[in-house]
Amino acid sequence: MDLPLVTYPLIGFKWDRAWMVVNSNGRMLTQRVEPRLALVEVHLPEEALNGQWHSSLPSDSAFSLRAPGMELLQVPLVSAIRSSIVENASVWEWTGSALDEGPDAADWFTRYLGKACRLVRFDSENAVRSVDPDYVVGYNTTFTDGFPLLLISQPSLDALNEKLPDPLSINRFRPNILVQGCEPFAEDLWETFTISNLKFHGVKLCSRCKVTTIDPETTEQGSEPLKTLQSFRAGGNMSLSKAKGKVFFGQNVVCEESVNSHTRSLSIRVGDNMKVLNKLTHVLDSMV
């Protein structure tokens, strides 16, 4: 399966984090305040995951949303009918324009969450959301927490699960790149690596929030994995002032070729080999 990357400038995998539910003020709604969002199931048509999506995707393609007690919602991928542009869509410190997916989607989410809200799509033609320049310059993202790509290794998850009272699936941590065949937490030090013929840079360890404590099957919230991560994953590759009180699991990543590429065919595949080119020598001593 090809996983297409949106290019120039990179905003991550095609379709990934391209939609967001917002409240009546345009502010993001996430599982942090609406845990029931974890129960919304998304299904993309197979043709949308083809590396040649731009030439093969039918004009009537749509993705479907399902949630407990709700009818099926179809959202067009290409020919969406949008009643307006939301000018004040906001994610953390960023505010910009977004494309309204219309009254049907707004009504569906309003009824499901019990409050006025709308579904919006990132306006890639007019809006620009840059990643934190303290870590890397020249890359953009969409409605992610901060960076276009998040990488975690399976051995890191296995090592964490050995310490947890009950093992967790990788879904708790929502990476869009999962790798195997390395030592636990080796990805902390990966400064430059390749997947297939593309070069990637690890730019910032990912601090984890309370979303990881929400069971995506039940929406129940507990103390894990943050409690256990605090015991051995505090600190990170950033200033101590920024790392204070945070725990880290996974590496935020950007793709080098996409910045200067005007092609639309950059992609990686499940099963591609990766090679580490450069490593950091250490992380902060506070990472124990």
mmCIF file of C-alpha atoms in Angstrom:
data_model
loop_
_atom_site.group_PDB
_atom_site.id
_atom_site.type_symbol
_atom_site.label_atom_id
_atom_site.label_comp_id
_atom_site.label_asym_id
_atom_site.label_seq_id
_atom_site.Cartn_x
_atom_site.Cartn_y
_atom_site.Cartn_z
ATOM 1 C CA MET A 1 0.000 0.000 0.000
ATOM 2 C CA ASP A 2 1.390 3.385 -0.993
ATOM 3 C CA LEU A 3 1.203 6.143 1.597
ATOM 4 C CA PRO A 4 1.290 9.400 -0.395
ATOM 5 C CA LEU A 5 2.969 12.476 1.012
ATOM 6 C CA VAL A 6 1.601 15.922 0.237
ATOM 7 C CA THR A 7 4.516 17.952 -1.045
ATOM 8 C CA TYR A 8 5.882 21.483 -1.309
ATOM 9 C CA PRO A 9 5.728 22.327 1.442
ATOM 10 C CA LEU A 10 5.248 19.073 3.319
ATOM 11 C CA ILE A 11 2.076 18.826 5.346
ATOM 12 C CA GLY A 12 2.283 15.102 5.978
ATOM 13 C CA PHE A 13 0.500 12.096 4.545
ATOM 14 C CA LYS A 14 -2.388 12.843 2.239
ATOM 15 C CA TRP A 15 -5.684 13.075 4.173
ATOM 16 C CA ASP A 16 -3.949 12.700 7.562
ATOM 17 C CA ARG A 17 -5.098 15.283 10.150
ATOM 18 C CA ALA A 18 -6.743 17.238 7.348
ATOM 19 C CA TRP A 19 -10.106 17.533 9.140
ATOM 20 C CA MET A 20 -11.043 18.928 12.518
ATOM 21 C CA VAL A 21 -14.175 19.378 14.595
ATOM 22 C CA VAL A 22 -14.515 22.932 15.890
ATOM 23 C CA ASN A 23 -16.882 24.625 18.309
ATOM 24 C CA SER A 24 -19.028 27.659 17.540
ATOM 25 C CA ASN A 25 -15.969 29.894 17.946
ATOM 26 C CA GLY A 26 -13.831 27.890 15.535
ATOM 27 C CA ARG A 27 -11.726 26.407 18.330
ATOM 28 C CA MET A 28 -10.573 22.788 17.985
ATOM 29 C CA LEU A 29 -12.492 20.071 19.807
ATOM 30 C CA THR A 30 -10.383 17.032 20.714
ATOM 31 C CA GLN A 31 -10.593 13.987 22.954
ATOM 32 C CA ARG A 32 -9.067 16.074 25.723
ATOM 33 C CA VAL A 33 -12.461 17.695 26.277
ATOM 34 C CA GLU A 34 -14.696 15.396 24.197
ATOM 35 C CA PRO A 35 -13.592 11.789 24.830
ATOM 36 C CA ARG A 36 -16.494 10.461 22.734
ATOM 37 C CA LEU A 37 -14.610 11.541 19.637
ATOM 38 C CA ALA A 38 -12.511 8.423 20.215
ATOM 39 C CA LEU A 39 -15.518 6.331 19.189
ATOM 40 C CA VAL A 40 -15.876 7.961 15.768
ATOM 41 C CA GLU A 41 -14.697 5.483 13.139
ATOM 42 C CA VAL A 42 -13.297 6.738 9.828
ATOM 43 C CA HIS A 43 -13.110 4.688 6.651
ATOM 44 C CA LEU A 44 -11.255 5.879 3.563
ATOM 45 C CA PRO A 45 -11.929 4.283 0.162
ATOM 46 C CA GLU A 46 -9.068 2.137 -1.108
ATOM 47 C CA GLU A 47 -8.363 4.434 -4.031
ATOM 48 C CA ALA A 48 -7.628 7.307 -1.632
ATOM 49 C CA LEU A 49 -4.609 5.401 -0.294
ATOM 50 C CA ASN A 50 -3.063 4.874 -3.707
ATOM 51 C CA GLY A 51 0.187 6.752 -4.322
ATOM 52 C CA GLN A 52 -1.347 8.049 -7.575
ATOM 53 C CA TRP A 53 -4.436 9.400 -5.793
ATOM 54 C CA HIS A 54 -4.304 12.720 -7.668
ATOM 55 C CA SER A 55 -4.985 11.035 -11.015
ATOM 56 C CA SER A 56 -7.037 8.006 -10.021
ATOM 57 C CA LEU A 57 -9.470 9.309 -7.424
ATOM 58 C CA PRO A 58 -13.065 9.471 -8.727
ATOM 59 C CA SER A 59 -14.766 12.824 -8.301
ATOM 60 C CA ASP A 60 -17.496 11.269 -6.151
ATOM 61 C CA SER A 61 -15.137 9.564 -3.673
ATOM 62 C CA ALA A 62 -15.973 10.093 -0.027
ATOM 63 C CA PHE A 63 -14.869 8.890 3.357
ATOM 64 C CA SER A 64 -17.400 7.590 5.846
ATOM 65 C CA LEU A 65 -17.871 8.315 9.536
ATOM 66 C CA ARG A 66 -19.605 6.039 12.017
ATOM 67 C CA ALA A 67 -20.306 6.545 15.713
ATOM 68 C CA PRO A 68 -22.512 4.846 18.319
ATOM 69 C CA GLY A 69 -26.157 5.738 17.835
ATOM 70 C CA MET A 70 -25.487 7.745 14.672
ATOM 71 C CA GLU A 71 -26.312 7.165 11.026
ATOM 72 C CA LEU A 72 -23.533 6.869 8.455
ATOM 73 C CA LEU A 73 -22.044 10.206 7.375
ATOM 74 C CA GLN A 74 -20.356 10.523 3.977
ATOM 75 C CA VAL A 75 -17.883 13.372 3.492
ATOM 76 C CA PRO A 76 -16.661 14.048 -0.091
ATOM 77 C CA LEU A 77 -12.924 13.855 -0.625
ATOM 78 C CA VAL A 78 -12.791 15.888 -3.817
ATOM 79 C CA SER A 79 -16.047 17.606 -4.702
ATOM 80 C CA ALA A 80 -17.119 18.673 -1.254
ATOM 81 C CA ILE A 81 -19.904 21.255 -1.146
ATOM 82 C CA ARG A 82 -18.895 23.870 1.401
ATOM 83 C CA SER A 83 -21.295 26.565 2.463
ATOM 84 C CA SER A 84 -18.613 28.896 3.770
ATOM 85 C CA ILE A 85 -15.037 29.409 4.860
ATOM 86 C CA VAL A 86 -14.360 29.402 8.583
ATOM 87 C CA GLU A 87 -11.881 32.264 9.019
ATOM 88 C CA ASN A 88 -11.060 31.715 12.688
ATOM 89 C CA ALA A 89 -10.300 27.991 12.895
ATOM 90 C CA SER A 90 -7.700 27.523 15.610
ATOM 91 C CA VAL A 91 -5.314 24.828 16.821
ATOM 92 C CA TRP A 92 -3.315 25.765 19.900
ATOM 93 C CA GLU A 93 -1.583 29.062 19.052
ATOM 94 C CA TRP A 94 -2.438 28.970 15.325
ATOM 95 C CA THR A 95 -5.509 30.623 13.767
ATOM 96 C CA GLY A 96 -6.347 30.555 10.073
ATOM 97 C CA SER A 97 -8.945 29.763 7.451
ATOM 98 C CA ALA A 98 -10.559 26.344 7.027
ATOM 99 C CA LEU A 99 -13.129 24.927 4.634
ATOM 100 C CA ASP A 100 -16.536 24.209 6.105
ATOM 101 C CA GLU A 101 -17.792 20.731 5.207
ATOM 102 C CA GLY A 102 -21.396 21.873 5.264
ATOM 103 C CA PRO A 103 -24.605 21.614 7.293
ATOM 104 C CA ASP A 104 -24.995 17.821 7.166
ATOM 105 C CA ALA A 105 -21.611 17.231 8.801
ATOM 106 C CA ALA A 106 -22.234 20.047 11.297
ATOM 107 C CA ASP A 107 -25.613 18.587 12.255
ATOM 108 C CA TRP A 108 -24.136 15.083 12.621
ATOM 109 C CA PHE A 109 -21.400 16.176 15.031
ATOM 110 C CA THR A 110 -23.704 18.595 16.870
ATOM 111 C CA ARG A 111 -26.154 15.785 17.606
ATOM 112 C CA TYR A 112 -23.408 13.337 18.513
ATOM 113 C CA LEU A 113 -21.558 15.642 20.926
ATOM 114 C CA GLY A 114 -24.609 17.538 22.156
ATOM 115 C CA LYS A 115 -23.142 20.962 21.432
ATOM 116 C CA ALA A 116 -22.895 23.274 18.429
ATOM 117 C CA CYS A 117 -19.904 22.323 16.278
ATOM 118 C CA ARG A 118 -18.788 21.956 12.687
ATOM 119 C CA LEU A 119 -16.468 19.781 10.631
ATOM 120 C CA VAL A 120 -13.791 21.729 8.757
ATOM 121 C CA ARG A 121 -11.026 20.796 6.330
ATOM 122 C CA PHE A 122 -7.581 22.379 6.249
ATOM 123 C CA ASP A 123 -7.473 25.066 3.563
ATOM 124 C CA SER A 124 -4.188 23.993 1.966
ATOM 125 C CA GLU A 125 -4.493 26.546 -0.854
ATOM 126 C CA ASN A 126 -4.775 29.584 1.398
ATOM 127 C CA ALA A 127 -3.735 28.676 4.935
ATOM 128 C CA VAL A 128 -0.180 28.072 6.159
ATOM 129 C CA ARG A 129 0.613 26.573 9.524
ATOM 130 C CA SER A 130 4.344 26.369 10.169
ATOM 131 C CA VAL A 131 5.919 23.974 12.639
ATOM 132 C CA ASP A 132 7.724 25.333 15.683
ATOM 133 C CA PRO A 133 10.811 27.183 14.330
ATOM 134 C CA ASP A 134 12.663 26.448 17.565
ATOM 135 C CA TYR A 135 13.142 22.914 16.226
ATOM 136 C CA VAL A 136 13.103 23.127 12.417
ATOM 137 C CA VAL A 137 12.417 25.809 9.799
ATOM 138 C CA GLY A 138 10.697 25.530 6.436
ATOM 139 C CA TYR A 139 8.090 22.858 7.134
ATOM 140 C CA ASN A 140 4.332 23.145 7.526
ATOM 141 C CA THR A 141 1.625 20.989 8.999
ATOM 142 C CA THR A 142 -2.167 20.778 9.117
ATOM 143 C CA PHE A 143 -4.355 20.073 12.155
ATOM 144 C CA THR A 144 -1.707 18.020 13.961
ATOM 145 C CA ASP A 145 -0.551 18.937 17.439
ATOM 146 C CA GLY A 146 2.606 20.412 15.953
ATOM 147 C CA PHE A 147 4.474 18.395 13.316
ATOM 148 C CA PRO A 148 3.446 16.518 10.161
ATOM 149 C CA LEU A 149 4.871 13.103 11.077
ATOM 150 C CA LEU A 150 5.151 11.128 14.299
ATOM 151 C CA LEU A 151 7.357 8.029 14.445
ATOM 152 C CA ILE A 152 7.323 5.332 17.140
ATOM 153 C CA SER A 153 9.057 1.952 17.145
ATOM 154 C CA GLN A 154 7.339 -1.292 18.055
ATOM 155 C CA PRO A 155 10.182 -2.211 20.446
ATOM 156 C CA SER A 156 9.531 1.041 22.347
ATOM 157 C CA LEU A 157 5.880 0.103 22.748
ATOM 158 C CA ASP A 158 6.860 -3.420 23.811
ATOM 159 C CA ALA A 159 9.261 -2.018 26.417
ATOM 160 C CA LEU A 160 6.582 0.284 27.798
ATOM 161 C CA ASN A 161 4.026 -2.515 27.906
ATOM 162 C CA GLU A 162 6.408 -4.621 30.004
ATOM 163 C CA LYS A 163 6.196 -1.914 32.684
ATOM 164 C CA LEU A 164 2.435 -1.288 32.476
ATOM 165 C CA PRO A 165 -0.118 -3.222 34.546
ATOM 166 C CA ASP A 166 -2.120 -3.746 31.342
ATOM 167 C CA PRO A 167 -0.583 -3.566 27.856
ATOM 168 C CA LEU A 168 -1.741 -0.874 25.435
ATOM 169 C CA SER A 169 -2.055 -0.883 21.656
ATOM 170 C CA ILE A 170 -0.182 1.545 19.438
ATOM 171 C CA ASN A 171 -3.511 3.300 18.807
ATOM 172 C CA ARG A 172 -3.137 5.049 22.149
ATOM 173 C CA PHE A 173 -0.187 7.009 20.748
ATOM 174 C CA ARG A 174 -1.460 7.673 17.190
ATOM 175 C CA PRO A 175 1.825 7.629 15.210
ATOM 176 C CA ASN A 176 1.624 7.765 11.433
ATOM 177 C CA ILE A 177 4.948 5.904 11.048
ATOM 178 C CA LEU A 178 5.596 2.671 12.984
ATOM 179 C CA VAL A 179 8.983 0.941 12.615
ATOM 180 C CA GLN A 180 10.423 -2.383 13.758
ATOM 181 C CA GLY A 181 13.844 -3.979 14.099
ATOM 182 C CA CYS A 182 15.570 -1.534 16.472
ATOM 183 C CA GLU A 183 16.319 -1.259 20.173
ATOM 184 C CA PRO A 184 13.641 0.236 22.439
ATOM 185 C CA PHE A 185 13.632 4.045 22.253
ATOM 186 C CA ALA A 186 16.389 4.063 19.624
ATOM 187 C CA GLU A 187 14.272 6.572 17.704
ATOM 188 C CA ASP A 188 15.069 9.193 20.372
ATOM 189 C CA LEU A 189 18.488 9.625 18.758
ATOM 190 C CA TRP A 190 17.609 9.399 15.070
ATOM 191 C CA GLU A 191 18.643 12.740 13.658
ATOM 192 C CA THR A 192 18.601 11.702 9.971
ATOM 193 C CA PHE A 193 17.275 8.506 8.393
ATOM 194 C CA THR A 194 15.845 7.248 5.141
ATOM 195 C CA ILE A 195 12.712 5.311 4.315
ATOM 196 C CA SER A 196 12.811 3.981 0.779
ATOM 197 C CA ASN A 197 14.572 6.795 -1.131
ATOM 198 C CA LEU A 198 13.318 9.658 1.033
ATOM 199 C CA LYS A 199 15.275 11.397 3.785
ATOM 200 C CA PHE A 200 13.690 12.227 7.131
ATOM 201 C CA HIS A 201 14.827 14.221 10.146
ATOM 202 C CA GLY A 202 13.889 13.635 13.755
ATOM 203 C CA VAL A 203 13.388 17.108 15.188
ATOM 204 C CA LYS A 204 11.650 16.872 18.562
ATOM 205 C CA LEU A 205 10.653 14.165 20.983
ATOM 206 C CA CYS A 206 6.884 13.985 21.352
ATOM 207 C CA SER A 207 5.528 15.035 24.750
ATOM 208 C CA ARG A 208 2.442 13.059 25.665
ATOM 209 C CA CYS A 209 -0.850 14.388 27.001
ATOM 210 C CA LYS A 210 -3.913 12.927 28.690
ATOM 211 C CA VAL A 211 -5.364 11.689 25.374
ATOM 212 C CA THR A 212 -3.085 8.663 25.816
ATOM 213 C CA THR A 213 -4.969 7.820 29.025
ATOM 214 C CA ILE A 214 -8.320 7.550 27.229
ATOM 215 C CA ASP A 215 -9.360 4.041 26.201
ATOM 216 C CA PRO A 216 -10.394 4.417 22.527
ATOM 217 C CA GLU A 217 -12.788 1.484 22.865
ATOM 218 C CA THR A 218 -14.706 2.748 25.910
ATOM 219 C CA THR A 219 -13.640 6.434 26.397
ATOM 220 C CA GLU A 220 -12.789 5.595 30.010
ATOM 221 C CA GLN A 221 -9.856 7.591 31.358
ATOM 222 C CA GLY A 222 -7.180 6.348 33.739
ATOM 223 C CA SER A 223 -3.687 7.283 34.894
ATOM 224 C CA GLU A 224 -1.747 5.111 32.454
ATOM 225 C CA PRO A 225 0.459 5.285 30.509
ATOM 226 C CA LEU A 226 1.453 8.734 31.807
ATOM 227 C CA LYS A 227 2.080 7.458 35.339
ATOM 228 C CA THR A 228 4.531 4.830 34.134
ATOM 229 C CA LEU A 229 6.126 7.088 31.526
ATOM 230 C CA GLN A 230 6.827 9.612 34.276
ATOM 231 C CA SER A 231 8.983 7.007 36.018
ATOM 232 C CA PHE A 232 11.432 6.580 33.137
ATOM 233 C CA ARG A 233 10.609 8.923 30.232
ATOM 234 C CA ALA A 234 10.835 12.393 31.782
ATOM 235 C CA GLY A 235 13.085 14.967 30.124
ATOM 236 C CA GLY A 236 14.009 15.005 26.420
ATOM 237 C CA ASN A 237 15.943 16.679 23.620
ATOM 238 C CA MET A 238 14.878 20.197 24.523
ATOM 239 C CA SER A 239 15.632 22.796 27.173
ATOM 240 C CA LEU A 240 14.904 21.743 30.722
ATOM 241 C CA SER A 241 12.413 24.592 31.067
ATOM 242 C CA LYS A 242 10.327 23.216 28.206
ATOM 243 C CA ALA A 243 10.730 19.613 29.371
ATOM 244 C CA LYS A 244 9.697 20.272 32.960
ATOM 245 C CA GLY A 245 6.712 18.179 33.957
ATOM 246 C CA LYS A 246 6.509 16.405 30.578
ATOM 247 C CA VAL A 247 6.999 12.817 29.490
ATOM 248 C CA PHE A 248 8.042 11.719 26.022
ATOM 249 C CA PHE A 249 7.219 8.845 23.724
ATOM 250 C CA GLY A 250 7.928 8.988 19.987
ATOM 251 C CA GLN A 251 9.797 11.330 17.671
ATOM 252 C CA ASN A 252 8.357 14.182 15.599
ATOM 253 C CA VAL A 253 9.692 13.970 12.044
ATOM 254 C CA VAL A 254 9.890 15.970 8.802
ATOM 255 C CA CYS A 255 10.739 14.815 5.262
ATOM 256 C CA GLU A 256 13.575 16.679 3.517
ATOM 257 C CA GLU A 257 12.780 16.031 -0.163
ATOM 258 C CA SER A 258 9.285 17.454 0.015
ATOM 259 C CA VAL A 259 10.486 21.001 0.646
ATOM 260 C CA ASN A 260 12.095 21.360 -2.772
ATOM 261 C CA SER A 261 10.002 18.847 -4.693
ATOM 262 C CA HIS A 262 7.273 19.988 -7.067
ATOM 263 C CA THR A 263 6.223 16.424 -7.858
ATOM 264 C CA ARG A 264 3.103 14.825 -6.459
ATOM 265 C CA SER A 265 4.393 11.263 -6.315
ATOM 266 C CA LEU A 266 6.424 11.115 -3.121
ATOM 267 C CA SER A 267 5.322 8.079 -1.165
ATOM 268 C CA ILE A 268 6.454 5.358 1.174
ATOM 269 C CA ARG A 269 5.019 1.887 1.508
ATOM 270 C CA VAL A 270 4.243 -0.444 4.381
ATOM 271 C CA GLY A 271 7.245 -2.757 4.555
ATOM 272 C CA ASP A 272 9.797 -0.260 3.216
ATOM 273 C CA ASN A 273 13.303 -0.515 4.633
ATOM 274 C CA MET A 274 14.745 2.300 6.679
ATOM 275 C CA LYS A 275 18.353 3.252 7.379
ATOM 276 C CA VAL A 276 19.673 5.529 10.116
ATOM 277 C CA LEU A 277 22.274 7.974 8.759
ATOM 278 C CA ASN A 278 23.015 10.223 11.751
ATOM 279 C CA LYS A 279 22.337 9.888 15.442
ATOM 280 C CA LEU A 280 22.424 12.326 18.327
ATOM 281 C CA THR A 281 25.053 11.407 20.879
ATOM 282 C CA HIS A 282 22.698 11.684 23.851
ATOM 283 C CA VAL A 283 19.494 13.094 25.196
ATOM 284 C CA LEU A 284 19.297 15.138 28.377
ATOM 285 C CA ASP A 285 20.498 13.479 31.569
ATOM 286 C CA SER A 286 17.002 14.050 32.934
ATOM 287 C CA MET A 287 15.759 11.267 30.642
ATOM 288 C CA VAL A 288 16.018 8.284 32.962
#
